[in-house]
């Protein structure tokens, strides 16, 4: 959350930093700003709202200079107004910041008592004052940083520009990601390698607690104790090309349509569809020695993990717990010897998931990262990586990365089931054949949008919506409700269909659409009974089912969305497409911004 950049170049940096911020806008879009130095003097431009507002401002009031810092904000402390937009300046010092300075209130009080005047509500401004104060008392920039860093608590990344210092940026990382890019006589800093991709591929990732003094000729790094350290330079594989949305209205729509490719590419990571052979990633190569799987994740990645639990238990015979990362990280977890924690994260940067993964490691577990970004922090800290190959996802709502996660999980469960001799080979080959044919089924599911119009018309006018499902469809009810909430702002909840009678049924009346996820298969009969209970209370039924289920379940007045028929184990992947389309088309009907919905950011690097 919050994208930060810094540049020491031999050319004007404002356009370079704007391009980098465009690549980071997925991290937040409440306000944006740049600061540059020209002949030693600092100038700042800031604008509330999306990056386009800053771009307009720069047209009217351009910024020159070959040194600078930039920011796109996801608000934590203080509303998304001009005065709270970064960079924040105190005296000679300007700061851009991602994350939270937890002890900012105490620092602020101390600085105010020292005569410092604050102009924003942010936690960031305290850092600018601390560095400026240290410079005022004669410290060098490096000394100021060495003194300031131990005073800051929290998880954050910082880039600092000092007036009069044209060949200097200071940078720091504690938990929140930060990378330094080295060019030819130029140096850059960014929240991720994607921001730096058009500028350089030579990347140094700061480790937790590191801070750096960056000059055009290179960077000096220090660890959290202030000792000089060396960190390896890697060559990034991230493409410098900026992906557009083509003829689609939104990235989200494009990414829904990208799913057949995302699934096909991901499948190849664990299964060879040609031969049917499956491979196990480290640390799971010795499948019979894996005593338990614990999955930690947030949001949509958490719902993918709930589906995976069914697969691991049923296909591989392995005990599996799925944990909300932000809760798991602060518990005194007791985990068995030989256990594996799977950290699931599209971005590979969600701070909650990263911290939960570290908690798992501290509890003696080996770590498998399931991520879509190969150079992310979770990937770099894992013992092994299972990569979803969905390509970059720009819509805030996870779509293609979700179905790619499901595909990777199912492939892994099949591979584990085989290796543990829990899954009969004939059934494994049947599932692999079904998975190989899945991209074509998903293409069918996305192509049939006509049927959605009456449903989205109804949903766009609803105040509350319920999603119900059983078994493998239960996590999909949760995911469907999350998608609708995120991009349409309609209140929606997902429930286990059998749990409804224990309370939530009280919510149902003629005004409440009820989305029933009821494919034919193991949970069909019981789901039918639960949906009948909802129908009897006047709920307006929308059934997401297959042709057989529709024939047995639908009554006059129901809306029915029919999915292609697949092996019951694979139904969540198809249901995902329908719940995504329901949310997306409802957002289009309501006119909300599906790609950049209010209050959200794609990569959540605060706690
Ligand atoms: O990058 P991650 O998968 O770790 O992100 C986790 C959640 O923040 C994410 O899934 C969020 O819930 C999405 N906006 C869902 O559409």
PDB file of C-alpha atoms and ligand atoms in Angstrom, residues 298-301 344-350 353 396-398 405 479 482-483 486 600-604, ligand 1:
ATOM      1  CA  UNK A 298      -5.941 -13.097   3.267  1.00  0.00           C
ATOM      2  CA  UNK A 299      -9.022 -12.082   1.289  1.00  0.00           C
ATOM      3  CA  UNK A 300      -9.550 -13.946  -1.946  1.00  0.00           C
ATOM      4  CA  UNK A 301      -6.356 -15.945  -1.431  1.00  0.00           C
ATOM      5  CA  UNK A 344      -0.771 -17.904  -0.442  1.00  0.00           C
ATOM      6  CA  UNK A 345      -0.636 -14.417  -1.894  1.00  0.00           C
ATOM      7  CA  UNK A 346      -1.194 -13.048  -5.367  1.00  0.00           C
ATOM      8  CA  UNK A 347       1.151 -10.128  -4.743  1.00  0.00           C
ATOM      9  CA  UNK A 348       3.542 -12.044  -2.513  1.00  0.00           C
ATOM     10  CA  UNK A 349       3.689  -8.883  -0.425  1.00  0.00           C
ATOM     11  CA  UNK A 350       0.607  -8.898   1.852  1.00  0.00           C
ATOM     12  CA  UNK A 353       0.555 -13.190   5.125  1.00  0.00           C
ATOM     13  CA  UNK A 396      -8.030  -4.507  -7.476  1.00  0.00           C
ATOM     14  CA  UNK A 397     -10.466  -7.429  -7.401  1.00  0.00           C
ATOM     15  CA  UNK A 398      -8.537 -10.675  -7.775  1.00  0.00           C
ATOM     16  CA  UNK A 405      -4.401 -20.367  -7.403  1.00  0.00           C
ATOM     17  CA  UNK A 479     -15.711 -15.224  -2.579  1.00  0.00           C
ATOM     18  CA  UNK A 482     -16.478 -10.381  -1.340  1.00  0.00           C
ATOM     19  CA  UNK A 483     -16.329  -9.608  -5.070  1.00  0.00           C
ATOM     20  CA  UNK A 486     -15.522  -4.756  -3.181  1.00  0.00           C
ATOM     21  CA  UNK A 600      -8.989  -0.458  -1.539  1.00  0.00           C
ATOM     22  CA  UNK A 601      -5.495  -1.186  -2.823  1.00  0.00           C
ATOM     23  CA  UNK A 602      -4.152  -4.182  -4.666  1.00  0.00           C
ATOM     24  CA  UNK A 603      -1.213  -4.944  -2.417  1.00  0.00           C
ATOM     25  CA  UNK A 604      -1.849  -4.568   1.302  1.00  0.00           C
TER      26      UNK A 604
HETATM   27  O1  LIG B   1      -1.925 -10.294  -2.757  1.00  0.00           O
HETATM   28  P1  LIG B   1      -2.750 -11.155  -1.838  1.00  0.00           P
HETATM   29  O2  LIG B   1      -3.315 -12.339  -2.500  1.00  0.00           O
HETATM   30  O3  LIG B   1      -2.000 -11.512  -0.589  1.00  0.00           O
HETATM   31  O4  LIG B   1      -3.952 -10.239  -1.389  1.00  0.00           O
HETATM   32  C1  LIG B   1      -4.858 -10.673  -0.425  1.00  0.00           C
HETATM   33  C2  LIG B   1      -6.084  -9.803  -0.407  1.00  0.00           C
HETATM   34  O5  LIG B   1      -5.734  -8.492  -0.078  1.00  0.00           O
HETATM   35  C3  LIG B   1      -6.801  -9.816  -1.759  1.00  0.00           C
HETATM   36  O6  LIG B   1      -7.154 -11.093  -2.139  1.00  0.00           O
HETATM   37  C4  LIG B   1      -8.065  -8.935  -1.692  1.00  0.00           C
HETATM   38  O7  LIG B   1      -9.006  -9.519  -0.853  1.00  0.00           O
HETATM   39  C5  LIG B   1      -8.596  -8.730  -3.109  1.00  0.00           C
HETATM   40  N1  LIG B   1      -8.934  -7.359  -3.301  1.00  0.00           N
HETATM   41  C6  LIG B   1      -9.764  -9.587  -3.419  1.00  0.00           C
HETATM   42  O8  LIG B   1     -10.377  -9.298  -4.615  1.00  0.00           O
END
